[in-house]
């Protein structure tokens, strides 16, 4: 079995831009390439799981989502880093009906776990919203981190985050976890 870090995309890997669809607007958050390299060295798969309801809302297309993912890969490759796979949900209950993949549902994590034989109890979810944390927990991840990048600070200010481990950013989450892995 493999172990993985499941990563929310916007606000964790790249700088949060509402309904990001233009590859030209992709900016990688500092420390992310180093975090991905550390994870690879330690044998973790790195899997992005991202809600992209902008497609259901008719704001942009699946091709735009894929173009953003190509740009993320390209920028990371420039720093010698990579993400193993991207899973995305294009749905929104109001526009396209219910689905099992839109976080806080765990569908994308479970699909990735099946594809890559990932052992969720030895895997980690990192996100900047409570829906990311809920998805990680619902998938049975052994650890979750709420990062302060993206919407993280706003979430911490406005919600009850007791019981949720907090990290400054992805690199901090990775360092914390590698320093004291659980379980
Ligand atoms: Mg996010
Ligand atoms: Zn979905």
Coordinates of N, CA and C and ligand atoms in Angstrom, one line a residue:
X1 N 0.8 -1.2 0.0 CA 0.0 0.0 0.0 C 0.9 1.3 0.0
X2 N 0.4 2.3 -0.6 CA 1.1 3.6 -0.7 C 0.5 4.6 0.3
X3 N 1.3 5.6 0.6 CA 0.8 6.7 1.5 C 0.8 7.9 0.6
X4 N 0.0 8.9 1.0 CA -0.2 10.1 0.1 C -0.4 11.3 1.0
X5 N -0.1 12.4 0.4 CA -0.6 13.7 0.8 C -1.6 14.2 -0.2
X6 N -2.8 14.3 0.3 CA -3.9 14.9 -0.6 C -3.8 16.4 -0.4
X7 N -3.8 17.1 -1.5 CA -3.7 18.6 -1.4 C -4.8 19.3 -2.1
X8 N -5.4 20.2 -1.4 CA -6.3 21.1 -2.0 C -5.4 21.9 -3.0
X9 N -6.0 22.4 -4.0 CA -5.2 23.2 -5.0 C -5.1 24.7 -4.7
X10 N -6.2 25.4 -4.8 CA -6.2 26.8 -4.7 C -6.1 27.2 -3.2
X11 N -5.0 28.0 -2.9 CA -4.8 28.4 -1.6 C -3.8 27.5 -0.8
X12 N -3.5 26.4 -1.5 CA -2.5 25.4 -0.9 C -1.3 25.3 -1.8
X13 N -1.6 24.9 -3.0 CA -0.5 24.8 -4.0 C -0.2 26.1 -4.7
X14 N -1.3 26.7 -5.2 CA -1.2 28.0 -5.9 C -1.9 29.1 -5.1
X15 N -1.5 30.3 -5.4 CA -2.2 31.4 -4.7 C -3.7 31.5 -5.1
X16 N -4.5 31.7 -4.1 CA -6.0 31.7 -4.3 C -6.4 32.8 -5.2
X17 N -7.1 32.5 -6.3 CA -7.7 33.5 -7.2 C -9.1 33.0 -7.3
X18 N -10.1 33.7 -7.0 CA -11.5 33.2 -7.1 C -11.8 32.7 -8.6
X19 N -12.2 31.5 -8.7 CA -12.6 30.9 -10.0 C -11.4 31.1 -11.0
X20 N -10.2 30.6 -10.5 CA -9.1 30.7 -11.4 C -9.3 29.8 -12.7
X21 N -9.1 30.4 -13.8 CA -9.2 29.7 -15.1 C -8.2 30.1 -16.1
X22 N -7.4 31.1 -15.8 CA -6.4 31.6 -16.7 C -5.0 31.1 -16.3
X23 N -4.4 30.2 -17.1 CA -3.1 29.7 -16.7 C -2.1 30.8 -16.4
X24 N -2.3 32.0 -17.1 CA -1.4 33.1 -16.9 C -1.4 33.6 -15.4
X25 N -2.5 33.3 -14.7 CA -2.7 33.8 -13.4 C -2.2 32.9 -12.3
X26 N -1.6 31.7 -12.7 CA -1.1 30.7 -11.7 C 0.2 31.2 -11.1
X27 N 0.2 31.3 -9.8 CA 1.4 31.6 -9.0 C 1.5 30.5 -7.9
X28 N 2.7 29.9 -7.9 CA 2.9 28.8 -6.9 C 3.2 29.5 -5.6
X29 N 2.6 29.0 -4.5 CA 2.9 29.5 -3.1 C 4.3 29.1 -2.7
X30 N 5.1 30.1 -2.2 CA 6.5 29.8 -1.8 C 6.6 28.6 -0.9
X31 N 7.6 27.8 -1.1 CA 7.8 26.6 -0.3 C 7.2 25.3 -0.8
X32 N 6.2 25.5 -1.8 CA 5.5 24.3 -2.3 C 6.5 23.3 -3.0
X33 N 7.4 23.8 -3.9 CA 8.2 22.9 -4.6 C 9.1 22.1 -3.6
X34 N 9.6 22.8 -2.6 CA 10.4 22.1 -1.5 C 9.6 21.1 -0.8
X35 N 8.3 21.4 -0.5 CA 7.4 20.5 0.2 C 7.2 19.2 -0.6
X36 N 7.0 19.4 -1.9 CA 6.7 18.3 -2.8 C 7.9 17.4 -2.9
X37 N 9.1 18.0 -3.0 CA 10.3 17.2 -3.1 C 10.5 16.4 -1.8
X38 N 10.3 17.0 -0.6 CA 10.4 16.3 0.7 C 9.5 15.1 0.7
X39 N 8.2 15.4 0.2 CA 7.2 14.3 0.3 C 7.7 13.1 -0.6
X40 N 8.2 13.5 -1.8 CA 8.7 12.4 -2.7 C 9.8 11.6 -2.0
X41 N 10.8 12.4 -1.5 CA 11.9 11.7 -0.8 C 11.4 10.7 0.3
X42 N 10.3 11.1 0.9 CA 9.8 10.2 2.0 C 8.8 9.2 1.5
X43 N 8.6 9.1 0.2 CA 7.8 8.0 -0.3 C 6.3 8.3 -0.4
X44 N 5.9 9.6 -0.3 CA 4.5 9.9 -0.4 C 4.1 10.2 -1.8
X45 N 2.9 9.8 -2.2 CA 2.3 10.2 -3.4 C 1.8 11.6 -3.1
X46 N 1.7 12.5 -4.1 CA 1.1 13.8 -3.9 C 0.0 14.0 -4.9
X47 N -1.2 14.2 -4.4 CA -2.4 14.1 -5.2 C -3.3 15.4 -4.9
X48 N -3.5 16.2 -5.9 CA -4.4 17.3 -5.8 C -5.8 16.9 -5.9
X49 N -6.7 17.4 -5.0 CA -8.1 17.2 -5.1 C -8.8 18.5 -5.0
X50 N -9.4 18.9 -6.1 CA -9.9 20.3 -6.2 C -11.4 20.4 -6.7
X51 N -12.1 21.2 -6.0 CA -13.5 21.6 -6.4 C -13.4 22.6 -7.5
X52 N -14.0 22.4 -8.6 CA -14.0 23.4 -9.7 C -15.4 23.6 -10.2
X53 N -16.3 24.1 -9.3 CA -17.7 24.3 -9.6 C -17.9 25.4 -10.6
X54 N -16.8 26.1 -10.9 CA -16.9 27.2 -12.0 C -17.4 26.6 -13.3
X55 N -17.1 25.3 -13.5 CA -17.6 24.6 -14.7 C -19.1 24.4 -14.7
X56 N -19.6 23.9 -13.6 CA -21.1 23.7 -13.4 C -21.8 25.0 -13.5
X57 N -21.1 26.1 -13.1 CA -21.7 27.4 -13.1 C -21.6 28.1 -14.4
X58 N -20.9 27.4 -15.4 CA -20.7 28.0 -16.7 C -19.8 29.1 -16.8
X59 N -18.8 29.2 -15.9 CA -17.9 30.3 -15.9 C -16.6 30.0 -16.7
X60 N -16.3 28.7 -16.8 CA -15.2 28.3 -17.6 C -15.4 26.8 -17.9
X61 N -14.5 26.2 -18.7 CA -14.6 24.9 -19.2 C -13.7 23.9 -18.5
X62 N -13.9 22.6 -18.7 CA -13.0 21.6 -18.2 C -11.6 21.8 -18.9
X63 N -11.6 22.2 -20.1 CA -10.3 22.5 -20.8 C -9.5 23.5 -20.1
X64 N -10.2 24.5 -19.6 CA -9.5 25.6 -18.8 C -8.9 25.0 -17.5
X65 N -9.7 24.1 -16.9 CA -9.2 23.5 -15.7 C -7.9 22.7 -16.0
X66 N -7.9 22.0 -17.1 CA -6.7 21.2 -17.5 C -5.6 22.1 -17.9
X67 N -5.9 23.2 -18.5 CA -4.8 24.2 -18.8 C -4.1 24.7 -17.6
X68 N -4.9 25.0 -16.6 CA -4.4 25.5 -15.3 C -3.5 24.4 -14.7
X69 N -3.9 23.1 -14.8 CA -3.1 22.0 -14.2 C -1.8 21.9 -15.0
X70 N -1.9 22.0 -16.3 CA -0.6 21.9 -17.1 C 0.3 23.0 -16.6
X71 N -0.2 24.2 -16.4 CA 0.6 25.4 -16.0 C 1.3 25.1 -14.6
X72 N 0.5 24.6 -13.7 CA 1.0 24.2 -12.4 C 2.1 23.2 -12.5
X73 N 1.9 22.2 -13.3 CA 3.0 21.2 -13.5 C 4.3 21.8 -14.1
X74 N 4.0 22.7 -15.1 CA 5.2 23.4 -15.8 C 6.0 24.3 -14.8
X75 N 5.3 25.0 -14.0 CA 6.0 25.9 -13.0 C 6.7 25.0 -11.9
X76 N 6.1 24.0 -11.5 CA 6.7 23.1 -10.5 C 7.9 22.4 -11.1
X77 N 7.8 22.0 -12.4 CA 8.9 21.3 -13.0 C 10.1 22.2 -13.1
X78 N 9.9 23.5 -13.3 CA 11.0 24.5 -13.3 C 11.8 24.5 -12.0
X79 N 11.1 24.0 -10.9 CA 11.8 23.9 -9.6 C 12.1 22.5 -9.2
X80 N 12.0 21.6 -10.2 CA 12.4 20.2 -10.0 C 11.3 19.4 -9.1
X81 N 10.1 19.9 -9.1 CA 9.1 19.3 -8.3 C 7.9 18.8 -9.2
X82 N 7.1 17.9 -8.6 CA 6.0 17.4 -9.4 C 4.9 16.9 -8.5
X83 N 3.7 16.9 -9.0 CA 2.5 16.4 -8.4 C 2.1 15.1 -9.1
X84 N 1.8 14.0 -8.4 CA 1.5 12.8 -9.1 C 0.3 12.8 -9.9
X85 N -0.8 13.4 -9.4 CA -2.1 13.4 -10.2 C -3.0 14.5 -9.6
X86 N -3.9 14.9 -10.5 CA -4.9 15.9 -10.2 C -6.3 15.2 -10.3
X87 N -7.1 15.3 -9.3 CA -8.5 14.9 -9.3 C -9.4 16.1 -9.1
X88 N -10.4 16.3 -10.0 CA -11.2 17.5 -9.9 C -12.7 17.2 -9.9
X89 N -13.5 18.0 -9.3 CA -14.9 17.9 -9.3 C -15.4 19.1 -10.0
X90 N -16.2 18.9 -11.1 CA -16.7 20.0 -11.9 C -18.1 20.4 -11.5
X91 N -18.6 19.8 -10.5 CA -20.1 19.8 -10.2 C -20.4 20.9 -9.1
X92 N -21.7 21.2 -9.1 CA -22.2 21.9 -8.0 C -23.7 21.5 -7.9
X93 N -24.1 21.2 -6.6 CA -25.4 20.6 -6.4 C -26.5 21.5 -7.1
X94 N -26.4 22.8 -7.0 CA -27.4 23.7 -7.5 C -27.5 23.7 -9.0
X95 N -26.4 23.5 -9.6 CA -26.4 23.6 -11.1 C -26.3 22.3 -11.8
X96 N -25.7 21.3 -11.2 CA -25.5 20.0 -12.0 C -26.0 18.8 -11.1
X97 N -26.6 19.1 -10.0 CA -27.1 18.0 -9.2 C -26.1 17.5 -8.2
X98 N -26.5 16.6 -7.3 CA -25.6 16.1 -6.3 C -24.5 15.2 -6.9
X99 N -23.4 15.2 -6.3 CA -22.3 14.3 -6.7 C -21.6 13.8 -5.4
X100 N -20.7 12.8 -5.6 CA -20.0 12.2 -4.5 C -18.6 12.8 -4.4
X101 N -18.3 13.7 -5.3 CA -16.9 14.1 -5.3 C -16.6 15.5 -4.8
X102 N -17.7 16.4 -4.8 CA -17.4 17.8 -4.3 C -17.1 17.7 -2.8
X103 N -16.0 18.3 -2.4 CA -15.7 18.3 -1.0 C -16.7 19.2 -0.3
X104 N -17.2 18.9 0.8 CA -16.7 18.0 1.8 C -16.9 16.5 1.6
X105 N -17.5 16.1 0.5 CA -17.6 14.6 0.3 C -16.2 14.1 0.0
X106 N -15.9 12.8 0.3 CA -14.6 12.3 0.1 C -14.3 11.6 -1.2
X107 N -15.2 11.7 -2.2 CA -15.2 11.0 -3.4 C -13.8 11.0 -4.2
X108 N -13.3 12.2 -4.3 CA -12.0 12.3 -5.0 C -10.9 11.6 -4.3
X109 N -10.9 11.7 -3.0 CA -9.8 11.0 -2.2 C -9.9 9.5 -2.3
X110 N -11.2 9.1 -2.3 CA -11.4 7.6 -2.3 C -11.1 7.1 -3.7
X111 N -11.4 7.9 -4.7 CA -11.1 7.4 -6.1 C -9.5 7.4 -6.3
X112 N -8.9 8.4 -5.8 CA -7.4 8.4 -5.9 C -6.8 7.2 -5.0
X113 N -7.4 7.0 -3.9 CA -6.9 5.9 -3.0 C -7.0 4.5 -3.8
X114 N -8.1 4.4 -4.5 CA -8.3 3.1 -5.2 C -7.3 3.0 -6.4
X115 N -7.2 4.1 -7.1 CA -6.3 4.1 -8.3 C -4.8 3.8 -7.9
X116 N -4.4 4.4 -6.8 CA -3.0 4.3 -6.4 C -2.7 3.4 -5.2
X117 N -3.7 2.6 -4.8 CA -3.6 1.7 -3.6 C -3.1 2.5 -2.4
X118 N -3.8 3.6 -2.1 CA -3.3 4.4 -1.0 C -4.0 4.0 0.3
X119 N -3.2 3.9 1.4 CA -3.7 3.6 2.7 C -4.0 4.9 3.4
X120 N -5.3 5.2 3.5 CA -5.7 6.5 4.0 C -5.3 6.8 5.4
X121 N -5.4 5.8 6.3 CA -5.0 6.1 7.7 C -3.5 6.5 7.8
X122 N -2.7 6.2 6.8 CA -1.3 6.7 6.8 C -1.1 7.8 5.8
X123 N -2.2 8.5 5.5 CA -2.1 9.6 4.6 C -2.7 10.9 5.2
X124 N -2.5 12.0 4.5 CA -2.7 13.3 5.1 C -3.5 14.1 4.1
X125 N -4.4 15.0 4.6 CA -5.1 15.9 3.8 C -4.7 17.3 4.2
X126 N -4.4 18.2 3.3 CA -4.0 19.6 3.6 C -4.9 20.5 2.8
X127 N -5.6 21.4 3.5 CA -6.5 22.4 2.8 C -6.6 23.7 3.5
X128 N -7.2 24.6 2.9 CA -7.4 26.0 3.5 C -8.8 26.3 3.8
X129 N -9.7 25.2 3.7 CA -11.1 25.4 4.1 C -11.6 24.2 4.9
X130 N -12.7 24.4 5.6 CA -13.2 23.3 6.5 C -13.7 22.2 5.6
X131 N -14.2 22.5 4.4 CA -14.6 21.4 3.5 C -13.5 20.5 3.1
X132 N -12.3 21.0 3.1 CA -11.1 20.1 2.8 C -10.8 19.2 4.0
X133 N -10.9 19.8 5.2 CA -10.7 19.0 6.4 C -11.7 17.9 6.5
X134 N -13.0 18.3 6.3 CA -14.1 17.3 6.4 C -13.9 16.2 5.4
X135 N -13.5 16.5 4.2 CA -13.2 15.5 3.1 C -12.1 14.5 3.6
X136 N -11.1 15.1 4.1 CA -9.9 14.3 4.6 C -10.4 13.3 5.7
X137 N -11.2 13.9 6.6 CA -11.6 13.0 7.7 C -12.6 12.0 7.2
X138 N -13.5 12.3 6.3 CA -14.5 11.4 5.8 C -13.8 10.3 5.0
X139 N -12.6 10.6 4.4 CA -11.9 9.6 3.7 C -11.1 8.7 4.6
X140 N -11.0 9.1 5.9 CA -10.2 8.3 6.8 C -8.7 8.6 6.9
X141 N -8.4 9.8 6.5 CA -7.0 10.2 6.6 C -6.5 10.2 8.0
X142 N -5.3 9.8 8.3 CA -4.8 9.7 9.6 C -4.5 11.1 10.2
X143 N -4.3 12.1 9.3 CA -4.0 13.4 9.8 C -4.5 14.5 8.8
X144 N -4.9 15.6 9.3 CA -5.4 16.7 8.4 C -4.7 18.0 8.9
X145 N -4.4 18.9 8.0 CA -3.9 20.2 8.4 C -4.7 21.3 7.7
X146 N -5.0 22.3 8.4 CA -5.6 23.5 7.9 C -4.4 24.5 7.7
X147 N -4.1 25.0 6.5 CA -3.1 25.9 6.3 C -3.6 27.4 6.4
X148 N -2.7 28.3 6.7 CA -3.1 29.7 6.8 C -3.0 30.4 5.5
X149 N -2.5 29.8 4.5 CA -2.5 30.4 3.1 C -3.9 30.3 2.6
X150 N -4.2 31.0 1.4 CA -5.5 31.0 0.8 C -6.5 31.6 1.8
X151 N -7.6 30.8 2.0 CA -8.7 31.3 2.9 C -8.4 30.9 4.3
X152 N -7.3 30.3 4.6 CA -7.0 29.7 5.9 C -7.2 30.7 7.1
X153 N -6.6 31.9 6.9 CA -6.6 32.8 8.0 C -8.1 33.3 8.3
X154 N -8.8 33.5 7.2 CA -10.2 33.9 7.3 C -11.0 32.8 8.0
X155 N -10.8 31.5 7.7 CA -11.5 30.4 8.3 C -11.2 30.4 9.8
X156 N -9.9 30.6 10.1 CA -9.5 30.5 11.5 C -10.2 31.6 12.3
X157 N -10.3 32.8 11.7 CA -10.9 34.0 12.4 C -12.4 33.7 12.6
X158 N -13.1 33.1 11.6 CA -14.5 33.1 11.6 C -15.2 31.7 12.0
X159 N -14.4 30.7 12.2 CA -15.0 29.4 12.5 C -14.3 28.8 13.8
X160 N -15.0 27.8 14.2 CA -14.4 27.0 15.3 C -13.4 25.9 14.7
X161 N -12.2 26.2 14.9 CA -11.2 25.2 14.3 C -10.5 24.4 15.4
X162 N -11.1 24.4 16.6 CA -10.5 23.6 17.7 C -10.5 22.1 17.2
X163 N -9.3 21.5 17.5 CA -9.2 20.1 17.2 C -8.6 19.9 15.8
X164 N -8.4 21.0 15.0 CA -7.8 20.9 13.7 C -6.4 21.4 13.8
X165 N -5.4 20.6 13.4 CA -4.0 21.0 13.4 C -3.9 22.1 12.3
X166 N -3.2 23.2 12.7 CA -2.9 24.3 11.8 C -1.5 24.4 11.4
X167 N -1.2 24.8 10.2 CA 0.1 25.0 9.7 C 0.2 26.3 9.0
X168 N 1.4 26.9 8.9 CA 1.5 28.2 8.2 C 1.2 28.0 6.8
X169 N 1.7 26.9 6.2 CA 1.6 26.7 4.8 C 1.9 25.2 4.5
X170 N 1.9 24.8 3.2 CA 2.1 23.4 2.9 C 3.4 22.9 3.5
X171 N 4.5 23.7 3.2 CA 5.8 23.3 3.7 C 5.8 23.1 5.2
X172 N 5.2 24.0 5.9 CA 5.1 23.8 7.4 C 4.4 22.5 7.8
X173 N 3.3 22.3 7.1 CA 2.5 21.1 7.3 C 3.3 19.8 7.1
X174 N 4.1 19.8 6.0 CA 4.9 18.7 5.7 C 6.0 18.5 6.7
X175 N 6.6 19.6 7.1 CA 7.7 19.5 8.2 C 7.1 19.0 9.5
X176 N 5.9 19.5 9.9 CA 5.3 19.1 11.1 C 5.0 17.6 11.0
X177 N 4.5 17.1 9.9 CA 4.1 15.7 9.8 C 5.3 14.8 9.8
X178 N 6.3 15.2 9.1 CA 7.5 14.4 9.0 C 8.3 14.4 10.3
X179 N 8.1 15.4 11.1 CA 8.7 15.5 12.4 C 8.0 14.6 13.4
X180 N 6.7 14.4 13.3 CA 6.0 13.5 14.2 C 4.8 12.9 13.5
X181 N 5.1 11.9 12.6 CA 4.0 11.3 11.9 C 3.0 10.6 12.7
X182 N 1.7 10.7 12.4 CA 0.7 10.0 13.1 C -0.1 9.2 12.0
X183 N -0.7 8.1 12.4 CA -0.6 7.4 13.7 C 0.8 6.7 13.7
Ligands
LIG1 MG1 -8.6 26.1 -1.4
LIG2 ZN1 -18.5 16.3 -8.2

